[in-house]
JSON list of C-alpha atoms in Angstrom, two decimals:
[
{"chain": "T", "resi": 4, "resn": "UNK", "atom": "CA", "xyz": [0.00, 0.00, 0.00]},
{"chain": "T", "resi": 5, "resn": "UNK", "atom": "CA", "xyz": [1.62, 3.40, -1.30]},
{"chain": "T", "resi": 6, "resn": "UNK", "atom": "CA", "xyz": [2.14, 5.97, 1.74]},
{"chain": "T", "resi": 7, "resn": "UNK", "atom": "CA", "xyz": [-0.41, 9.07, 1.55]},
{"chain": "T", "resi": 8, "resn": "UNK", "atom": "CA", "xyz": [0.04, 12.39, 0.56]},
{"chain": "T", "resi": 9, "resn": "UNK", "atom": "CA", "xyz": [-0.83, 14.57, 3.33]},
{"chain": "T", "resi": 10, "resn": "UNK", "atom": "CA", "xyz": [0.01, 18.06, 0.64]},
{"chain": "T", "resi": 11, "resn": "UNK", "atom": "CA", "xyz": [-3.01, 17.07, -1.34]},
{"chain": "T", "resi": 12, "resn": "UNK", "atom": "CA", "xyz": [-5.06, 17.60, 1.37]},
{"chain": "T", "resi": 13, "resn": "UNK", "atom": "CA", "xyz": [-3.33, 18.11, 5.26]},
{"chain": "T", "resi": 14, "resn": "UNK", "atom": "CA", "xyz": [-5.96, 19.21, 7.26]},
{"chain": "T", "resi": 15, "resn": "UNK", "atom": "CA", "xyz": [-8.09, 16.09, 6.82]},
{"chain": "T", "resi": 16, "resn": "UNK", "atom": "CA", "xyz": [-7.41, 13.66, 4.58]},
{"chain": "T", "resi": 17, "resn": "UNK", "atom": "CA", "xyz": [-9.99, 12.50, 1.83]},
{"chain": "T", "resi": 18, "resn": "UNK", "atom": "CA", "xyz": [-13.30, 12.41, 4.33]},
{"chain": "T", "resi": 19, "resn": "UNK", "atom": "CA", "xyz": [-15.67, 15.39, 5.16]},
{"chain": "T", "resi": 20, "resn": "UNK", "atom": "CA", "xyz": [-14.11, 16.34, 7.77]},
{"chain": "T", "resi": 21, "resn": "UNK", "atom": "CA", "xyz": [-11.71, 19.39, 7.18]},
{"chain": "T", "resi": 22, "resn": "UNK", "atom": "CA", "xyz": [-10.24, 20.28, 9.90]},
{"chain": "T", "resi": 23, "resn": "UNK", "atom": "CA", "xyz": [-10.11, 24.30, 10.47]},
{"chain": "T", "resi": 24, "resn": "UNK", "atom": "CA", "xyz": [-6.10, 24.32, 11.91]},
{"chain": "T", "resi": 25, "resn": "UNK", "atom": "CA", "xyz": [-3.17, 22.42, 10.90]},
{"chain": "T", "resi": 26, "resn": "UNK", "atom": "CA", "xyz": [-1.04, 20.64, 13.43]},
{"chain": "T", "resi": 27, "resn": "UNK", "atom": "CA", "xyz": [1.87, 22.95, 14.54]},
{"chain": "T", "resi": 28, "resn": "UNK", "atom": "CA", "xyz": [4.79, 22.71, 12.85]},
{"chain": "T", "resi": 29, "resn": "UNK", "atom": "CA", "xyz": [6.84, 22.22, 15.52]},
{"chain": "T", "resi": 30, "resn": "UNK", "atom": "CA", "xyz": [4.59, 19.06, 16.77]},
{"chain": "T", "resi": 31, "resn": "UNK", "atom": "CA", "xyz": [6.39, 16.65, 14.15]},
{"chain": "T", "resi": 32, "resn": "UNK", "atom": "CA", "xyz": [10.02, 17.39, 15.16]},
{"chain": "T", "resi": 33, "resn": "UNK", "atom": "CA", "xyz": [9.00, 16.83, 18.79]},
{"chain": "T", "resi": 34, "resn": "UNK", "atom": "CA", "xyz": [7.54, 13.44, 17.92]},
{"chain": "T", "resi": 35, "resn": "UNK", "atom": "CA", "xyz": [9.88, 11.97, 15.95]},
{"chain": "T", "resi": 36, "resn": "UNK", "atom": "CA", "xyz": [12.14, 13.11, 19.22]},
{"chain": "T", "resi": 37, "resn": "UNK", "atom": "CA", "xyz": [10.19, 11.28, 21.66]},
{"chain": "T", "resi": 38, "resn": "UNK", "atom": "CA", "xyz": [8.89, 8.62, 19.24]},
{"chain": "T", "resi": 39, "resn": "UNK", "atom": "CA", "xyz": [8.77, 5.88, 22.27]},
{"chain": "T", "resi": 40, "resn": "UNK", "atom": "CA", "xyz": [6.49, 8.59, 24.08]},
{"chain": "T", "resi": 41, "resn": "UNK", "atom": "CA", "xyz": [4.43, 9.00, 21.18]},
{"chain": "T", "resi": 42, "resn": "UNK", "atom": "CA", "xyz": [4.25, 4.69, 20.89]},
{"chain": "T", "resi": 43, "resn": "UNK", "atom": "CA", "xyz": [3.21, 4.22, 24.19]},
{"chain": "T", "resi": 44, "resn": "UNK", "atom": "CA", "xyz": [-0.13, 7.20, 23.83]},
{"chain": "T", "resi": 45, "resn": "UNK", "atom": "CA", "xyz": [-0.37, 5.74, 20.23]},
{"chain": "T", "resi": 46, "resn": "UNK", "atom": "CA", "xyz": [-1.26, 2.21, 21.66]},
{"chain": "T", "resi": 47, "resn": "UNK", "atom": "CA", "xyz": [-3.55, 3.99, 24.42]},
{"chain": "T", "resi": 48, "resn": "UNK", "atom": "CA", "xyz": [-5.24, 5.97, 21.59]},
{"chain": "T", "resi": 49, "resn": "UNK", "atom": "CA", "xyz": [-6.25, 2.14, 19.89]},
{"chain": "T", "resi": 50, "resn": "UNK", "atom": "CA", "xyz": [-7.48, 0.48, 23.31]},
{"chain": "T", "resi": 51, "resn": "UNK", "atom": "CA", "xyz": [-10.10, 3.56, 23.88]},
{"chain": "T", "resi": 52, "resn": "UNK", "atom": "CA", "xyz": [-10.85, 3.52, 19.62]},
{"chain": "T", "resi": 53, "resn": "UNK", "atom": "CA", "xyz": [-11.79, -0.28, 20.08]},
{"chain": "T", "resi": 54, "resn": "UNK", "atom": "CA", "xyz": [-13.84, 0.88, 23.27]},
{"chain": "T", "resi": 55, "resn": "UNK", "atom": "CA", "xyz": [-15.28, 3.73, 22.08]},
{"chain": "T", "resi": 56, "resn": "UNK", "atom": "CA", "xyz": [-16.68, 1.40, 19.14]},
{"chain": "T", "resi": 57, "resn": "UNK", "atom": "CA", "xyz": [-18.18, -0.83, 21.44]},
{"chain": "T", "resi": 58, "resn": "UNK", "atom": "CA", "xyz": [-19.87, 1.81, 23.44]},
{"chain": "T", "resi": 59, "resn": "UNK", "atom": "CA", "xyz": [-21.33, 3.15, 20.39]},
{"chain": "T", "resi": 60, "resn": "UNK", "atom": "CA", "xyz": [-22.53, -0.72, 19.63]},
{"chain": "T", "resi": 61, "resn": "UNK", "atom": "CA", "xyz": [-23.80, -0.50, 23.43]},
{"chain": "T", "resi": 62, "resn": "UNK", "atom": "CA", "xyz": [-25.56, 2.60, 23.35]},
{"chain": "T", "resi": 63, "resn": "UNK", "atom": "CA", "xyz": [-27.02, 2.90, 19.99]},
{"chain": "T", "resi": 64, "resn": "UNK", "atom": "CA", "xyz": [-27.84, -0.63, 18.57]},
{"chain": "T", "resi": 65, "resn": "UNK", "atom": "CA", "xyz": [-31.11, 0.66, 17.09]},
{"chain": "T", "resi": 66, "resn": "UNK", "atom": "CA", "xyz": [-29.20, 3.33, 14.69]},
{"chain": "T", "resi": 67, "resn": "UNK", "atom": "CA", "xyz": [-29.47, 1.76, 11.43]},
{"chain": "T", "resi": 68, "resn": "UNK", "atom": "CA", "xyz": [-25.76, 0.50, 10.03]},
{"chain": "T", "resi": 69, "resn": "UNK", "atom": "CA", "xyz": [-24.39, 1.09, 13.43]},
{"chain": "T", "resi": 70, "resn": "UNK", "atom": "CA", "xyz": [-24.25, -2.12, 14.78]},
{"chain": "T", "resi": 71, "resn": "UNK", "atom": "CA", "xyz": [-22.51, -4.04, 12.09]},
{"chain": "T", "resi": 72, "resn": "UNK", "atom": "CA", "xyz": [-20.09, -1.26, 11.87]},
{"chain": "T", "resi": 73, "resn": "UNK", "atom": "CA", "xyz": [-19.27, -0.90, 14.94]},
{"chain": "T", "resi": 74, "resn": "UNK", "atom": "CA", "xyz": [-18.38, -4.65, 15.76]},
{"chain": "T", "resi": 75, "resn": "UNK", "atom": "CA", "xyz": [-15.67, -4.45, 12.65]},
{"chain": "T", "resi": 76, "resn": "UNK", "atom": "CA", "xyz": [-14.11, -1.22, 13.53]},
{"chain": "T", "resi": 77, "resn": "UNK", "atom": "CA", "xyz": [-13.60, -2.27, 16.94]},
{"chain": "T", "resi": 78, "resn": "UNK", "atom": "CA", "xyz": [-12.10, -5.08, 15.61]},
{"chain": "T", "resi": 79, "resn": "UNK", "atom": "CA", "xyz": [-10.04, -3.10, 13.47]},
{"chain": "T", "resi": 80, "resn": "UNK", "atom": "CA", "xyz": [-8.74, -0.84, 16.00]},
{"chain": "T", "resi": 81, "resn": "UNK", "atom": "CA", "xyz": [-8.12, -3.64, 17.97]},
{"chain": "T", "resi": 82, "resn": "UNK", "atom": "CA", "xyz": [-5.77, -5.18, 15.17]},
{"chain": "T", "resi": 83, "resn": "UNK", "atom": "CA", "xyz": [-3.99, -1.96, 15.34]},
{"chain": "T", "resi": 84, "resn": "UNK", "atom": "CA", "xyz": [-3.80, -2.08, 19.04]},
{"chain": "T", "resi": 85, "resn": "UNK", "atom": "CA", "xyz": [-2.15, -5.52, 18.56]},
{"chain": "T", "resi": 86, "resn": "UNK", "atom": "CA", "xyz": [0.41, -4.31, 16.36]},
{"chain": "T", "resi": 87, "resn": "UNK", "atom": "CA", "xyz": [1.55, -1.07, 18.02]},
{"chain": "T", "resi": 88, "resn": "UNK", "atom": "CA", "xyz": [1.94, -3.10, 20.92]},
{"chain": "T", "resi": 89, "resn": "UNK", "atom": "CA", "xyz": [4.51, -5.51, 18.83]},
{"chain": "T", "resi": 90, "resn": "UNK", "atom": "CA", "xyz": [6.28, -2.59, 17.87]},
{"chain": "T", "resi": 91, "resn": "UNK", "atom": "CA", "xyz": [6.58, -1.15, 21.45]},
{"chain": "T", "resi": 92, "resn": "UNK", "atom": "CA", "xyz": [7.88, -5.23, 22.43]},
{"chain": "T", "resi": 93, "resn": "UNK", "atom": "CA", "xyz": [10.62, -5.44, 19.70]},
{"chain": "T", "resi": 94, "resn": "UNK", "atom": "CA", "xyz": [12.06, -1.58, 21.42]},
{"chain": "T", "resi": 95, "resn": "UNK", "atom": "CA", "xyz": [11.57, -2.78, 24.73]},
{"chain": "T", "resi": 96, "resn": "UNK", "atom": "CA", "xyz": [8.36, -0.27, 26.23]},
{"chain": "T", "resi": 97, "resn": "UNK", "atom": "CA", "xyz": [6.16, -1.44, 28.19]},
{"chain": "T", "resi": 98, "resn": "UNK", "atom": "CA", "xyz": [2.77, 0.03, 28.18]},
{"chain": "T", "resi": 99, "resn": "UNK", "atom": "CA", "xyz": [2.01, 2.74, 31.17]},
{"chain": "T", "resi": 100, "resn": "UNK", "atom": "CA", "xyz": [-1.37, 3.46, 33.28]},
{"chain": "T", "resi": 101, "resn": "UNK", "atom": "CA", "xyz": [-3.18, 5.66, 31.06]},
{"chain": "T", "resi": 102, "resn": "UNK", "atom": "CA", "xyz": [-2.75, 8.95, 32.12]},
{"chain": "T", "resi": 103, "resn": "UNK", "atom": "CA", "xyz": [-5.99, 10.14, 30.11]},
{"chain": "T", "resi": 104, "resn": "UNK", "atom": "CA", "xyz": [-6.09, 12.06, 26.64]},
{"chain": "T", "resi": 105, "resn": "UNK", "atom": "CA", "xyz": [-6.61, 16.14, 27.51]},
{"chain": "T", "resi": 106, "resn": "UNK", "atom": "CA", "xyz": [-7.60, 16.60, 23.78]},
{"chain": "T", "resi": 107, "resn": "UNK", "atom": "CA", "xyz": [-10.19, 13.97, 23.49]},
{"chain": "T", "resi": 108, "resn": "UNK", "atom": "CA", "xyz": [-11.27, 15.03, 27.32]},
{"chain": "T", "resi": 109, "resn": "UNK", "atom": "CA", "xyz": [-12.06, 18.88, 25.60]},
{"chain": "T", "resi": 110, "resn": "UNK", "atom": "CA", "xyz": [-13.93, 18.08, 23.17]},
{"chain": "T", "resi": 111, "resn": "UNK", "atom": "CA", "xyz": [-16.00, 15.57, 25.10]},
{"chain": "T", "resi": 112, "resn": "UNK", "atom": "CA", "xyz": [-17.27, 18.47, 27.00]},
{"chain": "T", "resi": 113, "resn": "UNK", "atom": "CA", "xyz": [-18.59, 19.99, 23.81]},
{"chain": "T", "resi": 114, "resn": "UNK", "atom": "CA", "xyz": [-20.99, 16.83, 23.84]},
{"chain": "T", "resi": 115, "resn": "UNK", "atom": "CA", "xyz": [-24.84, 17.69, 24.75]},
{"chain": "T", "resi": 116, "resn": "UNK", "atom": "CA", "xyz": [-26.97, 16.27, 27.68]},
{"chain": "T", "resi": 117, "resn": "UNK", "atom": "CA", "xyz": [-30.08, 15.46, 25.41]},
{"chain": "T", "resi": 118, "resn": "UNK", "atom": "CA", "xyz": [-30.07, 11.71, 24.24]},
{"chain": "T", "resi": 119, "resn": "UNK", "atom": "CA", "xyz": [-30.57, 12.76, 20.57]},
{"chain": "T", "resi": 120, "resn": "UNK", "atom": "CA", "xyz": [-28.47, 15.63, 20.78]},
{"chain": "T", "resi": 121, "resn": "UNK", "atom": "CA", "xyz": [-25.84, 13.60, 22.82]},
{"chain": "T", "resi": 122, "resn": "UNK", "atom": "CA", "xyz": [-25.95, 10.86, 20.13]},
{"chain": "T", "resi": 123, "resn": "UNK", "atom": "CA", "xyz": [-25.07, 12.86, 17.56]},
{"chain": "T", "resi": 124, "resn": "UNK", "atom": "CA", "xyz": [-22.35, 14.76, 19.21]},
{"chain": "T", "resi": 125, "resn": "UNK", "atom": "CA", "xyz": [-20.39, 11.58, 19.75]},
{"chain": "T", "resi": 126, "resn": "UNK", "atom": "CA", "xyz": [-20.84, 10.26, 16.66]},
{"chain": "T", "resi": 127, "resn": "UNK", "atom": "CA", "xyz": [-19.16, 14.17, 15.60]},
{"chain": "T", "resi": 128, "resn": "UNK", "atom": "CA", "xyz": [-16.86, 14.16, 18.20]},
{"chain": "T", "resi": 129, "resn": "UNK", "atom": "CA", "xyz": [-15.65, 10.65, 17.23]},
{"chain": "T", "resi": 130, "resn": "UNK", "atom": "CA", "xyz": [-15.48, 11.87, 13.36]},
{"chain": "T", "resi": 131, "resn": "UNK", "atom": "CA", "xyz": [-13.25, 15.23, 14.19]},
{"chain": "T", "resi": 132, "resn": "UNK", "atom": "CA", "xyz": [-10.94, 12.91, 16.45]},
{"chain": "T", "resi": 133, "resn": "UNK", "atom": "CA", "xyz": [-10.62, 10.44, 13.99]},
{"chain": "T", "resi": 134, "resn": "UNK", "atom": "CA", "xyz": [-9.84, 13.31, 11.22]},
{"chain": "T", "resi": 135, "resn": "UNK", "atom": "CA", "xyz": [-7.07, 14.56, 13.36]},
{"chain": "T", "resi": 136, "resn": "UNK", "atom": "CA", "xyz": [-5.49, 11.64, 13.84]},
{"chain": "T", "resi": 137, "resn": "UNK", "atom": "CA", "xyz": [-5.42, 11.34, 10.56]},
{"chain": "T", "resi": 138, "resn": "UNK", "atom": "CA", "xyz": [-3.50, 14.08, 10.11]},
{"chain": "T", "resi": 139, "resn": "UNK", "atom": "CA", "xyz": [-0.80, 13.70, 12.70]},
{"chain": "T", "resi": 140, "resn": "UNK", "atom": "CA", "xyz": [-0.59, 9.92, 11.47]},
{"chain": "T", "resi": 141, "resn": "UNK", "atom": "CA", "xyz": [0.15, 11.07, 7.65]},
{"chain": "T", "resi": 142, "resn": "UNK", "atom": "CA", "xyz": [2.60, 13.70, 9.14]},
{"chain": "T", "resi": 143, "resn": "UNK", "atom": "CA", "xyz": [4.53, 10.69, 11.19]},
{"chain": "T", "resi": 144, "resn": "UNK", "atom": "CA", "xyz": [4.39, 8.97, 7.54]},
{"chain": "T", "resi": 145, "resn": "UNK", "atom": "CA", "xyz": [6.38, 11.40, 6.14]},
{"chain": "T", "resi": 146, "resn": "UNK", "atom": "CA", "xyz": [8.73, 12.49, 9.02]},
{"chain": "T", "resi": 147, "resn": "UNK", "atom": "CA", "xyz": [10.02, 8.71, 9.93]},
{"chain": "T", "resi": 148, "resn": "UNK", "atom": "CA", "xyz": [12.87, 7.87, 8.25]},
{"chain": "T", "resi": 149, "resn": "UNK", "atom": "CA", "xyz": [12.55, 3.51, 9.01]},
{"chain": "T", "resi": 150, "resn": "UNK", "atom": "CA", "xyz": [10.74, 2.72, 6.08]},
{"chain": "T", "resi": 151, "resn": "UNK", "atom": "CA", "xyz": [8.32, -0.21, 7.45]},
{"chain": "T", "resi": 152, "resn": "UNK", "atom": "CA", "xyz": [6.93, 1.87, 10.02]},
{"chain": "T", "resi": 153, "resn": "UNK", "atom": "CA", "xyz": [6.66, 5.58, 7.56]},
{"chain": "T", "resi": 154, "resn": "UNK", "atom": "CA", "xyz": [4.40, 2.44, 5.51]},
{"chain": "T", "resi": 155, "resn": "UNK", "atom": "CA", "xyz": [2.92, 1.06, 8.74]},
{"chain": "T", "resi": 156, "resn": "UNK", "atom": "CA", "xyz": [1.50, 5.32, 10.21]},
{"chain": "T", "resi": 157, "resn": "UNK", "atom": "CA", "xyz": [0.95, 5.44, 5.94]},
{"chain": "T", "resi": 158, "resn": "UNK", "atom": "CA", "xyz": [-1.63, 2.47, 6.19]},
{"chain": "T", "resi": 159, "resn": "UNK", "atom": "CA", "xyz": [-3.35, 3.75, 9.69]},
{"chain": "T", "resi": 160, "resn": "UNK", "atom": "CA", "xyz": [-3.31, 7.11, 8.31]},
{"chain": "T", "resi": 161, "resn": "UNK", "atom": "CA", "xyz": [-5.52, 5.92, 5.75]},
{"chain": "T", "resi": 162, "resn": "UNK", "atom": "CA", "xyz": [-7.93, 3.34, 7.78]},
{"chain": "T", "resi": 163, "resn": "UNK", "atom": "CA", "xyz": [-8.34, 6.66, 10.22]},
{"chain": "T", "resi": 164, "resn": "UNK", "atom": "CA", "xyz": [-9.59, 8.65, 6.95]},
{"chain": "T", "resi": 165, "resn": "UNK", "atom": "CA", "xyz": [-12.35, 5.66, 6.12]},
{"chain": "T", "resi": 166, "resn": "UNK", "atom": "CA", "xyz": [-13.18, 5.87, 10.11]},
{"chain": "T", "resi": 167, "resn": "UNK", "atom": "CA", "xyz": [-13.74, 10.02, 10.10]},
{"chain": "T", "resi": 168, "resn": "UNK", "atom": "CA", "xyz": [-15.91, 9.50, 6.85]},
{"chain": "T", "resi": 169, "resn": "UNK", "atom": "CA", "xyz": [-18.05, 6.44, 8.70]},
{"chain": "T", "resi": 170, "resn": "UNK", "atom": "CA", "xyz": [-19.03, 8.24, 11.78]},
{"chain": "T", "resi": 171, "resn": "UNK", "atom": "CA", "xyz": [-19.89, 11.21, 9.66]},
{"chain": "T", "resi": 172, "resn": "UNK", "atom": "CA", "xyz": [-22.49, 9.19, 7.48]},
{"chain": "T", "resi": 173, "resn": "UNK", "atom": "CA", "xyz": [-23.99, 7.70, 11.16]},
{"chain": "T", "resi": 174, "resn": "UNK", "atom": "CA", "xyz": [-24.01, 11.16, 12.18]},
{"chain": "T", "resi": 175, "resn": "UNK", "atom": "CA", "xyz": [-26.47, 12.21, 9.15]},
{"chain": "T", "resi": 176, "resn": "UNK", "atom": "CA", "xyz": [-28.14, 8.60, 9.67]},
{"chain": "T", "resi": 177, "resn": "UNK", "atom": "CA", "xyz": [-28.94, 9.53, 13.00]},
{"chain": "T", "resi": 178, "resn": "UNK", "atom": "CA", "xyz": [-29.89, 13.24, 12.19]},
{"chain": "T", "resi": 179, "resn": "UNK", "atom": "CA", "xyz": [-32.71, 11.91, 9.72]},
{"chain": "T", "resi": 180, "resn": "UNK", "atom": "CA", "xyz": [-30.60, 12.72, 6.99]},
{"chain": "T", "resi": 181, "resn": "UNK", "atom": "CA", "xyz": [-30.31, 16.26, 7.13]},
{"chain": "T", "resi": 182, "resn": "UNK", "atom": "CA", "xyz": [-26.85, 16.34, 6.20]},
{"chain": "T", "resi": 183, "resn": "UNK", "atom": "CA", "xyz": [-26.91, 20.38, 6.16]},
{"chain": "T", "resi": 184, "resn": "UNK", "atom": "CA", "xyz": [-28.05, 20.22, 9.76]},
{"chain": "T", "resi": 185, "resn": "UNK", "atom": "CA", "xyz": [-24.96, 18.23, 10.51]},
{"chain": "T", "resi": 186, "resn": "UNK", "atom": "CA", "xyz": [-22.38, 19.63, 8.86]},
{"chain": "T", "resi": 187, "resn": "UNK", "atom": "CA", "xyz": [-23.24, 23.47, 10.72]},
{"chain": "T", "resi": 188, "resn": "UNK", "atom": "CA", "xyz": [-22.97, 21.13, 13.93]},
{"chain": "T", "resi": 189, "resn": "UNK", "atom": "CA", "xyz": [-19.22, 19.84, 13.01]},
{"chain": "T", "resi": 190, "resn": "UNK", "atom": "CA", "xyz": [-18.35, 23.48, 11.63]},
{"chain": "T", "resi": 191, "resn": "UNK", "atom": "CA", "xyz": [-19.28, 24.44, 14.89]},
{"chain": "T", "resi": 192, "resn": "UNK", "atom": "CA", "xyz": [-17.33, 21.56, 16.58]},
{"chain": "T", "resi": 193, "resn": "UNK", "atom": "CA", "xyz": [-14.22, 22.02, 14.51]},
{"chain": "T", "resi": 194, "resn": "UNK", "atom": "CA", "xyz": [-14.41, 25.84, 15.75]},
{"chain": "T", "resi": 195, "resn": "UNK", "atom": "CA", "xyz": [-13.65, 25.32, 19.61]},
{"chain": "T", "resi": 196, "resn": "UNK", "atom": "CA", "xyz": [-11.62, 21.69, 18.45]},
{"chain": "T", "resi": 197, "resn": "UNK", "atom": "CA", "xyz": [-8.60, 24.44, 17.17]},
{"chain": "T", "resi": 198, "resn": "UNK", "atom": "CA", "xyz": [-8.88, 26.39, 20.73]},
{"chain": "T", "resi": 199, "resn": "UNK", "atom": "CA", "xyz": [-8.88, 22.83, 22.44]},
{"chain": "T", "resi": 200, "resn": "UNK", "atom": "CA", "xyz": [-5.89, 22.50, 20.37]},
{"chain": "T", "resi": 201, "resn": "UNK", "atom": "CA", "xyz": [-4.41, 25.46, 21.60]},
{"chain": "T", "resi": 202, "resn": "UNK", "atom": "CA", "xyz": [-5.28, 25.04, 25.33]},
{"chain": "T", "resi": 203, "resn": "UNK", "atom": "CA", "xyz": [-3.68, 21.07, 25.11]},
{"chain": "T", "resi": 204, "resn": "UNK", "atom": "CA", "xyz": [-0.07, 22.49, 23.48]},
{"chain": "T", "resi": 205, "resn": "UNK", "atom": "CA", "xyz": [2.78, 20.28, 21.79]},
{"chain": "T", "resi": 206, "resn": "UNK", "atom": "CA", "xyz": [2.93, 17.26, 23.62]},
{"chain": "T", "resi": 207, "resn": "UNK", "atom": "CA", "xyz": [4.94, 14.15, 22.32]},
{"chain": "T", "resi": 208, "resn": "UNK", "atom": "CA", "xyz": [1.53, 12.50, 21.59]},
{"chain": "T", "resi": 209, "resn": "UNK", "atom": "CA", "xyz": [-0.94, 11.44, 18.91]},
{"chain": "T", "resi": 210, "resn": "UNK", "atom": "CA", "xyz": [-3.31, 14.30, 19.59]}
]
């Protein structure tokens, strides 16, 4: 599988998600400098993606598509779980208590109380995460020099791009298909996601 090309696109990939702010410049330097760092949150990042699937399975199993989807992209992050954690084995980590995820923790808080309104903000805030990762996994692509693993953050880099895309079309399933309605929620979204960005800072971490 050919690596991506983050300069055709860098905010976001090829999904509808387009993220409002690039990653800082300076973030890629500082993870390629602390790579083991960034390994260890990477694999963290995987365990809650497989969770997060499964509490979507949990919560919503009426949502039409959900389900089925769900149940394969848990598996999927799972499978990538599995594999970082090789790659932390064969340089000797070990994987650390999680010590939480400050970016994914702001824009949880942008999630409403209603249960239709709350359904469709995680199934947003899921998307946006998903579309930033994404980008900071194309930008590790092109930054590593150890070819098997610029073609390993190449290949999640794209599967993250197919998962942004899937949890936007569940969030227009779940809005009755008012895609327009959605899309003025996720512009909205994306808005405070660049201050969240800016009140997290450069850490040696996925987001």
């Amino acid at each position: 599988m050919s690596r991506p090309t983050p300069s055709r696109r860098p905010l976001s990939g090829e999904g509808p998600v387009i993220l409002h702010r690039a990653t800082d410049p300076r973030w890629l330097p500082l993870a390629l400098e602390h790579f083991d760092a960034v390994l260890v949150d990477h694999a963290h990042c995987e365990k809650k993606a497989a969770a997060n699937a499964l509490s979507m399975l949990q919560a919503y199993p009426d949502l039409p598509g959900l389900p089925a989807q769900m149940a394969r992209l848990a598996r999927e992050e799972s499978a990538h779980l599995a594999r970082v954690l090789d790659l932390m084995e064969a340089r000797g980590l070990t994987l650390t208590k999680d010590a939480g995820d400050p970016y994914a923790q702001g824009l949880q808080k942008l999630v409403r109380t209603p249960a239709l309104e709350r359904r469709l903000d995680r199934l947003l805030v899921a998307a946006v995460i998903e579309a930033r990762s994404c980008e900071r996994l194309s930008l590790l692509a092109e930054g590593l020099t150890d070819p098997a693993l610029a073609r390993f953050y190449g290949e999640l880099a794209q599967s993250e791009d197919g998962h942004q895309s899937l949890f936007f079309r569940l969030a227009v399933t779940a809005n009755g298909g008012d895609e327009a309605a959605v899309r003025e929620r996720l512009e909205w979204m994306l808005g405070h996601e660049a201050r969240v960005l800016d009140e997290v800072g450069l850490r040696a971490a996925i987001h």
